[in-house]
Amino acid sequence: MTETKPIFTVDLLPKLDEKLIEVLQSLSPQDWEKQSIAPLWRVKDIAVHLLDGNIRALSMLRDQYFGVIPESINSYQDLLDYLNKLNHDWVAAMKRVSPKIIIELLASTGKEYCEYLKTLEPFEAATFSVAWAGEEQSSNWFHIAREYTEKWHHQQQIRFAVGQTAELYSQEFYFPYLETSMRALPHHYRNVEASKGEVIKFSVSGDGGGDWFIEFDGKQWHLVPNPSQKPVTEVTIEGEIAWRIFTKGINKQRATKQISIKGNQLFGEKILDMLAVMA
């Protein structure tokens, strides 16, 4: 099987950050307090979470300062609990900070973080693996692409709340998000039994969409650019829904009504449970 190619997003991240600053500068005081599709967060909370991401990453990766060290991480759930507490504490503390200051800090720390990421050798081992893709060790290019998906979907949560989503659905910005997120497919389908050579096709509609295929080799699924056989199942997802499926931004019942499945329904419906975030 042909291996999938690396995804290079390091030069796109500064452009994505520019779009973030643009949308935040356009917001009214009322917009900052609008509820997002993340149940516990308003628009301002997501903005400060993005700021935390910049600062925490620079502290840990560039400066080798890990700050609050967890007492024990014995499972993936332990890790999530630790990260969720860090997120909660940060968001709570930042409630006293004005939107103007938040924008200024996002602009400065975003620039520093992007500059740091450019210093990393793409194929060297990353400090943190991309766990949602089933990897225990990841290359820097994948870590950077994962960071892109984090920044993309949180910015789109803000844009969704204030009705300015179109900007990030372009081919330039959306396709790299989807291309990276789809790397979760083989791991997500790992317990789905199939016959050797069976292929599932996933299509996302819209300008930034595309087609992805996974093929079963008799033991495991692989993401392949050119499958050897015709798909036994074809799944078509509306572009405006795909990112919400992968980030817990829409419930399964509603998402089911907005995807089309031809062929094996169980194969197709499995995509509705896929997450491409730490969750």
PDB file of C-alpha atoms in Angstrom:
ATOM      1  CA  MET A   1       0.000   0.000   0.000  1.00  0.00           C
ATOM      2  CA  THR A   2       1.198   3.534  -0.782  1.00  0.00           C
ATOM      3  CA  GLU A   3       2.030   5.505   2.343  1.00  0.00           C
ATOM      4  CA  THR A   4       0.253   8.796   2.912  1.00  0.00           C
ATOM      5  CA  LYS A   5       2.370  11.906   2.610  1.00  0.00           C
ATOM      6  CA  PRO A   6       3.364  14.259   5.438  1.00  0.00           C
ATOM      7  CA  ILE A   7       1.254  17.379   5.921  1.00  0.00           C
ATOM      8  CA  PHE A   8       3.230  20.611   6.159  1.00  0.00           C
ATOM      9  CA  THR A   9       1.312  23.438   7.820  1.00  0.00           C
ATOM     10  CA  VAL A  10       4.063  25.472   9.457  1.00  0.00           C
ATOM     11  CA  ASP A  11       3.850  28.287   6.877  1.00  0.00           C
ATOM     12  CA  LEU A  12       0.057  28.346   7.063  1.00  0.00           C
ATOM     13  CA  LEU A  13      -0.160  28.848  10.813  1.00  0.00           C
ATOM     14  CA  PRO A  14       0.786  32.570  10.751  1.00  0.00           C
ATOM     15  CA  LYS A  15      -1.936  33.178   8.144  1.00  0.00           C
ATOM     16  CA  LEU A  16      -4.464  31.371  10.315  1.00  0.00           C
ATOM     17  CA  ASP A  17      -3.440  33.500  13.288  1.00  0.00           C
ATOM     18  CA  GLU A  18      -3.923  36.642  11.183  1.00  0.00           C
ATOM     19  CA  LYS A  19      -7.490  35.526  10.465  1.00  0.00           C
ATOM     20  CA  LEU A  20      -8.033  35.047  14.188  1.00  0.00           C
ATOM     21  CA  ILE A  21      -6.896  38.574  15.001  1.00  0.00           C
ATOM     22  CA  GLU A  22      -9.087  39.943  12.201  1.00  0.00           C
ATOM     23  CA  VAL A  23     -12.240  38.257  13.474  1.00  0.00           C
ATOM     24  CA  LEU A  24     -11.569  39.159  17.102  1.00  0.00           C
ATOM     25  CA  GLN A  25     -11.009  42.802  16.204  1.00  0.00           C
ATOM     26  CA  SER A  26     -14.400  42.823  14.460  1.00  0.00           C
ATOM     27  CA  LEU A  27     -16.333  41.665  17.520  1.00  0.00           C
ATOM     28  CA  SER A  28     -18.668  43.849  19.555  1.00  0.00           C
ATOM     29  CA  PRO A  29     -18.689  43.630  23.376  1.00  0.00           C
ATOM     30  CA  GLN A  30     -21.840  41.523  23.054  1.00  0.00           C
ATOM     31  CA  ASP A  31     -20.132  39.130  20.608  1.00  0.00           C
ATOM     32  CA  TRP A  32     -17.413  38.329  23.136  1.00  0.00           C
ATOM     33  CA  GLU A  33     -20.084  37.026  25.520  1.00  0.00           C
ATOM     34  CA  LYS A  34     -21.964  34.862  23.007  1.00  0.00           C
ATOM     35  CA  GLN A  35     -22.296  31.175  23.780  1.00  0.00           C
ATOM     36  CA  SER A  36     -20.207  28.860  21.609  1.00  0.00           C
ATOM     37  CA  ILE A  37     -20.941  25.256  20.619  1.00  0.00           C
ATOM     38  CA  ALA A  38     -18.485  24.241  23.341  1.00  0.00           C
ATOM     39  CA  PRO A  39     -21.019  23.943  26.200  1.00  0.00           C
ATOM     40  CA  LEU A  40     -18.871  25.461  28.947  1.00  0.00           C
ATOM     41  CA  TRP A  41     -17.299  28.268  26.911  1.00  0.00           C
ATOM     42  CA  ARG A  42     -18.342  31.607  25.520  1.00  0.00           C
ATOM     43  CA  VAL A  43     -16.455  33.329  22.691  1.00  0.00           C
ATOM     44  CA  LYS A  44     -14.075  35.046  25.104  1.00  0.00           C
ATOM     45  CA  ASP A  45     -13.288  31.749  26.821  1.00  0.00           C
ATOM     46  CA  ILE A  46     -12.239  30.163  23.523  1.00  0.00           C
ATOM     47  CA  ALA A  47     -10.026  33.145  22.709  1.00  0.00           C
ATOM     48  CA  VAL A  48      -8.219  32.861  26.044  1.00  0.00           C
ATOM     49  CA  HIS A  49      -7.908  29.095  25.576  1.00  0.00           C
ATOM     50  CA  LEU A  50      -6.071  29.779  22.313  1.00  0.00           C
ATOM     51  CA  LEU A  51      -3.829  32.199  24.203  1.00  0.00           C
ATOM     52  CA  ASP A  52      -3.144  29.511  26.798  1.00  0.00           C
ATOM     53  CA  GLY A  53      -2.178  27.153  23.987  1.00  0.00           C
ATOM     54  CA  ASN A  54       0.452  29.573  22.708  1.00  0.00           C
ATOM     55  CA  ILE A  55       1.893  30.334  26.121  1.00  0.00           C
ATOM     56  CA  ARG A  56       1.845  26.786  27.440  1.00  0.00           C
ATOM     57  CA  ALA A  57       3.461  25.391  24.282  1.00  0.00           C
ATOM     58  CA  LEU A  58       6.223  28.013  24.309  1.00  0.00           C
ATOM     59  CA  SER A  59       6.861  27.366  27.994  1.00  0.00           C
ATOM     60  CA  MET A  60       7.072  23.593  27.629  1.00  0.00           C
ATOM     61  CA  LEU A  61       8.622  23.115  24.216  1.00  0.00           C
ATOM     62  CA  ARG A  62      10.833  26.162  23.743  1.00  0.00           C
ATOM     63  CA  ASP A  63      11.706  26.937  27.366  1.00  0.00           C
ATOM     64  CA  GLN A  64      11.469  23.397  28.798  1.00  0.00           C
ATOM     65  CA  TYR A  65       9.340  24.704  31.668  1.00  0.00           C
ATOM     66  CA  PHE A  66       6.425  22.419  32.493  1.00  0.00           C
ATOM     67  CA  GLY A  67       4.906  24.393  35.364  1.00  0.00           C
ATOM     68  CA  VAL A  68       2.093  22.430  37.010  1.00  0.00           C
ATOM     69  CA  ILE A  69       3.302  18.828  36.996  1.00  0.00           C
ATOM     70  CA  PRO A  70       0.565  16.195  37.427  1.00  0.00           C
ATOM     71  CA  GLU A  71       0.936  13.886  40.423  1.00  0.00           C
ATOM     72  CA  SER A  72       0.311  10.778  38.332  1.00  0.00           C
ATOM     73  CA  ILE A  73      -0.791  10.020  34.779  1.00  0.00           C
ATOM     74  CA  ASN A  74      -1.672   6.337  34.555  1.00  0.00           C
ATOM     75  CA  SER A  75      -4.221   6.469  31.754  1.00  0.00           C
ATOM     76  CA  TYR A  76      -5.483   8.569  28.872  1.00  0.00           C
ATOM     77  CA  GLN A  77      -8.371   9.673  31.100  1.00  0.00           C
ATOM     78  CA  ASP A  78      -5.902  10.855  33.752  1.00  0.00           C
ATOM     79  CA  LEU A  79      -4.250  12.994  31.088  1.00  0.00           C
ATOM     80  CA  LEU A  80      -7.576  14.442  29.988  1.00  0.00           C
ATOM     81  CA  ASP A  81      -8.561  15.244  33.572  1.00  0.00           C
ATOM     82  CA  TYR A  82      -5.244  17.010  34.101  1.00  0.00           C
ATOM     83  CA  LEU A  83      -5.602  19.058  30.901  1.00  0.00           C
ATOM     84  CA  ASN A  84      -9.241  19.910  31.610  1.00  0.00           C
ATOM     85  CA  LYS A  85      -8.297  21.266  35.032  1.00  0.00           C
ATOM     86  CA  LEU A  86      -5.530  23.387  33.509  1.00  0.00           C
ATOM     87  CA  ASN A  87      -8.013  24.717  30.931  1.00  0.00           C
ATOM     88  CA  HIS A  88     -10.631  25.494  33.586  1.00  0.00           C
ATOM     89  CA  ASP A  89      -8.203  27.293  35.877  1.00  0.00           C
ATOM     90  CA  TRP A  90      -6.844  29.440  33.033  1.00  0.00           C
ATOM     91  CA  VAL A  91     -10.255  30.433  31.676  1.00  0.00           C
ATOM     92  CA  ALA A  92     -11.464  31.335  35.161  1.00  0.00           C
ATOM     93  CA  ALA A  93      -8.429  33.525  35.860  1.00  0.00           C
ATOM     94  CA  MET A  94      -8.675  35.320  32.493  1.00  0.00           C
ATOM     95  CA  LYS A  95     -12.224  36.557  33.135  1.00  0.00           C
ATOM     96  CA  ARG A  96     -10.666  39.709  34.602  1.00  0.00           C
ATOM     97  CA  VAL A  97      -8.734  40.471  31.380  1.00  0.00           C
ATOM     98  CA  SER A  98     -10.151  42.756  28.670  1.00  0.00           C
ATOM     99  CA  PRO A  99     -10.692  41.696  25.054  1.00  0.00           C
ATOM    100  CA  LYS A 100      -8.204  44.343  23.909  1.00  0.00           C
ATOM    101  CA  ILE A 101      -5.426  42.848  26.013  1.00  0.00           C
ATOM    102  CA  ILE A 102      -6.360  39.321  24.919  1.00  0.00           C
ATOM    103  CA  ILE A 103      -6.025  40.323  21.254  1.00  0.00           C
ATOM    104  CA  GLU A 104      -2.655  41.971  21.890  1.00  0.00           C
ATOM    105  CA  LEU A 105      -1.358  38.897  23.719  1.00  0.00           C
ATOM    106  CA  LEU A 106      -2.650  36.522  21.032  1.00  0.00           C
ATOM    107  CA  ALA A 107      -0.878  38.556  18.359  1.00  0.00           C
ATOM    108  CA  SER A 108       2.469  38.584  20.174  1.00  0.00           C
ATOM    109  CA  THR A 109       2.488  35.014  21.488  1.00  0.00           C
ATOM    110  CA  GLY A 110       1.111  33.647  18.226  1.00  0.00           C
ATOM    111  CA  LYS A 111       4.022  35.176  16.351  1.00  0.00           C
ATOM    112  CA  GLU A 112       6.540  33.744  18.831  1.00  0.00           C
ATOM    113  CA  TYR A 113       4.979  30.282  18.690  1.00  0.00           C
ATOM    114  CA  CYS A 114       4.927  30.213  14.897  1.00  0.00           C
ATOM    115  CA  GLU A 115       8.574  31.272  14.807  1.00  0.00           C
ATOM    116  CA  TYR A 116       9.468  28.515  17.259  1.00  0.00           C
ATOM    117  CA  LEU A 117       7.652  25.846  15.239  1.00  0.00           C
ATOM    118  CA  LYS A 118       9.700  26.807  12.179  1.00  0.00           C
ATOM    119  CA  THR A 119      12.872  25.839  14.067  1.00  0.00           C
ATOM    120  CA  LEU A 120      11.746  22.216  14.474  1.00  0.00           C
ATOM    121  CA  GLU A 121      13.085  19.557  12.123  1.00  0.00           C
ATOM    122  CA  PRO A 122       9.947  18.111  10.484  1.00  0.00           C
ATOM    123  CA  PHE A 123      10.941  14.436  10.688  1.00  0.00           C
ATOM    124  CA  GLU A 124      12.475  14.417  14.154  1.00  0.00           C
ATOM    125  CA  ALA A 125      10.492  13.025  17.090  1.00  0.00           C
ATOM    126  CA  ALA A 126       7.996  15.421  18.606  1.00  0.00           C
ATOM    127  CA  THR A 127       7.804  15.977  22.353  1.00  0.00           C
ATOM    128  CA  PHE A 128       4.133  15.010  22.341  1.00  0.00           C
ATOM    129  CA  SER A 129       2.535  12.319  20.199  1.00  0.00           C
ATOM    130  CA  VAL A 130      -0.764  12.653  18.329  1.00  0.00           C
ATOM    131  CA  ALA A 131      -2.743  10.302  20.546  1.00  0.00           C
ATOM    132  CA  TRP A 132      -6.044  10.597  18.676  1.00  0.00           C
ATOM    133  CA  ALA A 133      -4.319   9.081  15.631  1.00  0.00           C
ATOM    134  CA  GLY A 134      -3.135   6.146  17.756  1.00  0.00           C
ATOM    135  CA  GLU A 135       0.511   7.200  17.751  1.00  0.00           C
ATOM    136  CA  GLU A 136       2.819   6.743  20.726  1.00  0.00           C
ATOM    137  CA  GLN A 137       5.580   8.626  18.891  1.00  0.00           C
ATOM    138  CA  SER A 138       4.942  11.314  16.271  1.00  0.00           C
ATOM    139  CA  SER A 139       7.134  13.390  14.004  1.00  0.00           C
ATOM    140  CA  ASN A 140       7.291  17.156  14.387  1.00  0.00           C
ATOM    141  CA  TRP A 141       5.408  17.711  11.135  1.00  0.00           C
ATOM    142  CA  PHE A 142       2.425  15.820  12.572  1.00  0.00           C
ATOM    143  CA  HIS A 143       2.635  17.676  15.880  1.00  0.00           C
ATOM    144  CA  ILE A 144       2.603  20.975  13.961  1.00  0.00           C
ATOM    145  CA  ALA A 145      -0.312  19.805  11.804  1.00  0.00           C
ATOM    146  CA  ARG A 146      -2.169  18.813  14.975  1.00  0.00           C
ATOM    147  CA  GLU A 147      -1.539  22.307  16.349  1.00  0.00           C
ATOM    148  CA  TYR A 148      -3.008  23.670  13.121  1.00  0.00           C
ATOM    149  CA  THR A 149      -6.198  21.667  13.640  1.00  0.00           C
ATOM    150  CA  GLU A 150      -6.460  22.938  17.216  1.00  0.00           C
ATOM    151  CA  LYS A 151      -6.105  26.549  16.158  1.00  0.00           C
ATOM    152  CA  TRP A 152      -8.413  26.040  13.169  1.00  0.00           C
ATOM    153  CA  HIS A 153     -11.316  24.458  15.017  1.00  0.00           C
ATOM    154  CA  HIS A 154     -11.205  26.805  17.997  1.00  0.00           C
ATOM    155  CA  GLN A 155     -11.174  29.813  15.687  1.00  0.00           C
ATOM    156  CA  GLN A 156     -14.073  28.294  13.775  1.00  0.00           C
ATOM    157  CA  GLN A 157     -15.979  27.835  17.046  1.00  0.00           C
ATOM    158  CA  ILE A 158     -15.630  31.582  17.559  1.00  0.00           C
ATOM    159  CA  ARG A 159     -16.663  32.302  13.985  1.00  0.00           C
ATOM    160  CA  PHE A 160     -19.623  29.912  14.250  1.00  0.00           C
ATOM    161  CA  ALA A 161     -20.911  31.789  17.302  1.00  0.00           C
ATOM    162  CA  VAL A 162     -20.763  35.164  15.539  1.00  0.00           C
ATOM    163  CA  GLY A 163     -21.765  34.088  12.018  1.00  0.00           C
ATOM    164  CA  GLN A 164     -18.425  34.515  10.240  1.00  0.00           C
ATOM    165  CA  THR A 165     -17.509  30.954   9.259  1.00  0.00           C
ATOM    166  CA  ALA A 166     -17.035  31.321   5.482  1.00  0.00           C
ATOM    167  CA  GLU A 167     -13.427  32.535   5.718  1.00  0.00           C
ATOM    168  CA  LEU A 168     -12.092  29.228   7.071  1.00  0.00           C
ATOM    169  CA  TYR A 169     -14.023  26.970   4.692  1.00  0.00           C
ATOM    170  CA  SER A 170     -11.714  27.878   1.798  1.00  0.00           C
ATOM    171  CA  GLN A 171      -9.444  25.281   0.216  1.00  0.00           C
ATOM    172  CA  GLU A 172      -6.413  27.039   1.675  1.00  0.00           C
ATOM    173  CA  PHE A 173      -7.539  26.732   5.278  1.00  0.00           C
ATOM    174  CA  TYR A 174     -10.090  23.911   5.483  1.00  0.00           C
ATOM    175  CA  PHE A 175      -8.429  21.191   3.418  1.00  0.00           C
ATOM    176  CA  PRO A 176      -5.287  21.021   5.645  1.00  0.00           C
ATOM    177  CA  TYR A 177      -7.567  20.769   8.684  1.00  0.00           C
ATOM    178  CA  LEU A 178      -9.467  17.866   7.124  1.00  0.00           C
ATOM    179  CA  GLU A 179      -6.339  16.196   5.709  1.00  0.00           C
ATOM    180  CA  THR A 180      -4.835  16.130   9.203  1.00  0.00           C
ATOM    181  CA  SER A 181      -8.013  15.090  10.999  1.00  0.00           C
ATOM    182  CA  MET A 182      -8.554  12.171   8.606  1.00  0.00           C
ATOM    183  CA  ARG A 183      -5.289  10.669   9.871  1.00  0.00           C
ATOM    184  CA  ALA A 184      -7.439   9.469  12.783  1.00  0.00           C
ATOM    185  CA  LEU A 185      -9.405   7.106  10.506  1.00  0.00           C
ATOM    186  CA  PRO A 186      -7.250   3.926  10.689  1.00  0.00           C
ATOM    187  CA  HIS A 187      -6.994   4.129  14.484  1.00  0.00           C
ATOM    188  CA  HIS A 188     -10.688   4.915  14.836  1.00  0.00           C
ATOM    189  CA  TYR A 189     -11.656   1.916  12.669  1.00  0.00           C
ATOM    190  CA  ARG A 190      -9.144  -0.450  14.308  1.00  0.00           C
ATOM    191  CA  ASN A 191     -11.845  -2.680  15.830  1.00  0.00           C
ATOM    192  CA  VAL A 192     -14.035  -2.767  12.712  1.00  0.00           C
ATOM    193  CA  GLU A 193     -13.745  -6.166  11.059  1.00  0.00           C
ATOM    194  CA  ALA A 194     -13.712  -6.407   7.262  1.00  0.00           C
ATOM    195  CA  SER A 195     -12.565  -8.654   4.446  1.00  0.00           C
ATOM    196  CA  LYS A 196      -9.091  -8.163   3.047  1.00  0.00           C
ATOM    197  CA  GLY A 197      -9.046  -5.467   0.398  1.00  0.00           C
ATOM    198  CA  GLU A 198     -12.322  -3.812   1.401  1.00  0.00           C
ATOM    199  CA  VAL A 199     -12.298  -0.042   1.015  1.00  0.00           C
ATOM    200  CA  ILE A 200     -14.332   2.743   2.601  1.00  0.00           C
ATOM    201  CA  LYS A 201     -14.503   6.141   0.913  1.00  0.00           C
ATOM    202  CA  PHE A 202     -15.116   9.374   2.824  1.00  0.00           C
ATOM    203  CA  SER A 203     -16.002  12.552   0.941  1.00  0.00           C
ATOM    204  CA  VAL A 204     -16.389  16.023   2.411  1.00  0.00           C
ATOM    205  CA  SER A 205     -18.281  18.478   0.234  1.00  0.00           C
ATOM    206  CA  GLY A 206     -17.447  22.129  -0.421  1.00  0.00           C
ATOM    207  CA  ASP A 207     -14.467  24.114  -1.691  1.00  0.00           C
ATOM    208  CA  GLY A 208     -12.200  22.911   1.105  1.00  0.00           C
ATOM    209  CA  GLY A 209     -13.335  19.304   1.009  1.00  0.00           C
ATOM    210  CA  GLY A 210     -11.936  16.204  -0.646  1.00  0.00           C
ATOM    211  CA  ASP A 211     -11.921  12.393  -0.723  1.00  0.00           C
ATOM    212  CA  TRP A 212     -10.197   9.964   1.646  1.00  0.00           C
ATOM    213  CA  PHE A 213      -9.964   6.161   1.555  1.00  0.00           C
ATOM    214  CA  ILE A 214      -9.146   3.489   4.099  1.00  0.00           C
ATOM    215  CA  GLU A 215      -8.357  -0.074   3.027  1.00  0.00           C
ATOM    216  CA  PHE A 216      -8.243  -3.240   5.144  1.00  0.00           C
ATOM    217  CA  ASP A 217      -5.171  -5.434   4.605  1.00  0.00           C
ATOM    218  CA  GLY A 218      -6.548  -8.396   6.533  1.00  0.00           C
ATOM    219  CA  LYS A 219      -5.201  -7.202   9.872  1.00  0.00           C
ATOM    220  CA  GLN A 220      -5.653  -3.432  10.026  1.00  0.00           C
ATOM    221  CA  TRP A 221      -6.942  -0.410   8.173  1.00  0.00           C
ATOM    222  CA  HIS A 222      -4.664   1.939   6.254  1.00  0.00           C
ATOM    223  CA  LEU A 223      -5.295   5.406   4.887  1.00  0.00           C
ATOM    224  CA  VAL A 224      -4.471   5.148   1.180  1.00  0.00           C
ATOM    225  CA  PRO A 225      -4.476   7.768  -1.600  1.00  0.00           C
ATOM    226  CA  ASN A 226      -5.278   5.256  -4.350  1.00  0.00           C
ATOM    227  CA  PRO A 227      -7.275   2.206  -3.227  1.00  0.00           C
ATOM    228  CA  SER A 228      -6.848  -1.069  -5.095  1.00  0.00           C
ATOM    229  CA  GLN A 229     -10.565  -1.823  -5.223  1.00  0.00           C
ATOM    230  CA  LYS A 230     -13.902  -0.054  -5.549  1.00  0.00           C
ATOM    231  CA  PRO A 231     -15.257   1.096  -2.151  1.00  0.00           C
ATOM    232  CA  VAL A 232     -17.813  -1.130  -0.441  1.00  0.00           C
ATOM    233  CA  THR A 233     -19.052   1.932   1.427  1.00  0.00           C
ATOM    234  CA  GLU A 234     -19.130   5.592   0.439  1.00  0.00           C
ATOM    235  CA  VAL A 235     -19.766   8.275   3.029  1.00  0.00           C
ATOM    236  CA  THR A 236     -20.495  11.867   2.047  1.00  0.00           C
ATOM    237  CA  ILE A 237     -20.379  14.562   4.745  1.00  0.00           C
ATOM    238  CA  GLU A 238     -21.444  18.174   4.386  1.00  0.00           C
ATOM    239  CA  GLY A 239     -18.398  20.432   4.679  1.00  0.00           C
ATOM    240  CA  GLU A 240     -19.973  22.598   7.357  1.00  0.00           C
ATOM    241  CA  ILE A 241     -20.642  19.538   9.512  1.00  0.00           C
ATOM    242  CA  ALA A 242     -17.401  17.536   9.192  1.00  0.00           C
ATOM    243  CA  TRP A 243     -15.305  19.599  11.610  1.00  0.00           C
ATOM    244  CA  ARG A 244     -18.123  19.599  14.134  1.00  0.00           C
ATOM    245  CA  ILE A 245     -18.294  15.794  14.059  1.00  0.00           C
ATOM    246  CA  PHE A 246     -14.565  15.504  14.699  1.00  0.00           C
ATOM    247  CA  THR A 247     -14.602  17.974  17.627  1.00  0.00           C
ATOM    248  CA  LYS A 248     -17.789  17.043  19.526  1.00  0.00           C
ATOM    249  CA  GLY A 249     -19.534  20.099  18.075  1.00  0.00           C
ATOM    250  CA  ILE A 250     -22.707  18.294  17.001  1.00  0.00           C
ATOM    251  CA  ASN A 251     -24.576  15.354  18.473  1.00  0.00           C
ATOM    252  CA  LYS A 252     -24.717  12.028  16.638  1.00  0.00           C
ATOM    253  CA  GLN A 253     -28.470  12.185  16.012  1.00  0.00           C
ATOM    254  CA  ARG A 254     -28.251  15.525  14.211  1.00  0.00           C
ATOM    255  CA  ALA A 255     -25.103  14.567  12.324  1.00  0.00           C
ATOM    256  CA  THR A 256     -26.718  11.352  11.058  1.00  0.00           C
ATOM    257  CA  LYS A 257     -29.275  13.421   9.166  1.00  0.00           C
ATOM    258  CA  GLN A 258     -26.558  15.378   7.382  1.00  0.00           C
ATOM    259  CA  ILE A 259     -24.413  12.574   5.996  1.00  0.00           C
ATOM    260  CA  SER A 260     -25.081  10.155   3.144  1.00  0.00           C
ATOM    261  CA  ILE A 261     -24.032   6.496   3.274  1.00  0.00           C
ATOM    262  CA  LYS A 262     -24.000   4.140   0.301  1.00  0.00           C
ATOM    263  CA  GLY A 263     -23.238   0.496   1.016  1.00  0.00           C
ATOM    264  CA  ASN A 264     -22.465  -0.951   4.445  1.00  0.00           C
ATOM    265  CA  GLN A 265     -24.301   1.304   6.908  1.00  0.00           C
ATOM    266  CA  LEU A 266     -22.313   0.156   9.948  1.00  0.00           C
ATOM    267  CA  PHE A 267     -19.050   0.975   8.178  1.00  0.00           C
ATOM    268  CA  GLY A 268     -20.365   4.438   7.351  1.00  0.00           C
ATOM    269  CA  GLU A 269     -21.937   5.303  10.688  1.00  0.00           C
ATOM    270  CA  LYS A 270     -18.684   4.596  12.515  1.00  0.00           C
ATOM    271  CA  ILE A 271     -17.325   7.961  11.311  1.00  0.00           C
ATOM    272  CA  LEU A 272     -19.886   9.738  13.501  1.00  0.00           C
ATOM    273  CA  ASP A 273     -17.954   8.654  16.618  1.00  0.00           C
ATOM    274  CA  MET A 274     -14.553   9.809  15.392  1.00  0.00           C
ATOM    275  CA  LEU A 275     -12.709  12.506  17.307  1.00  0.00           C
ATOM    276  CA  ALA A 276      -9.621  14.335  16.131  1.00  0.00           C
ATOM    277  CA  VAL A 277      -9.074  16.266  19.352  1.00  0.00           C
ATOM    278  CA  MET A 278      -7.948  15.442  22.876  1.00  0.00           C
ATOM    279  CA  ALA A 279     -11.319  14.416  24.311  1.00  0.00           C
TER     280      ALA A 279
END
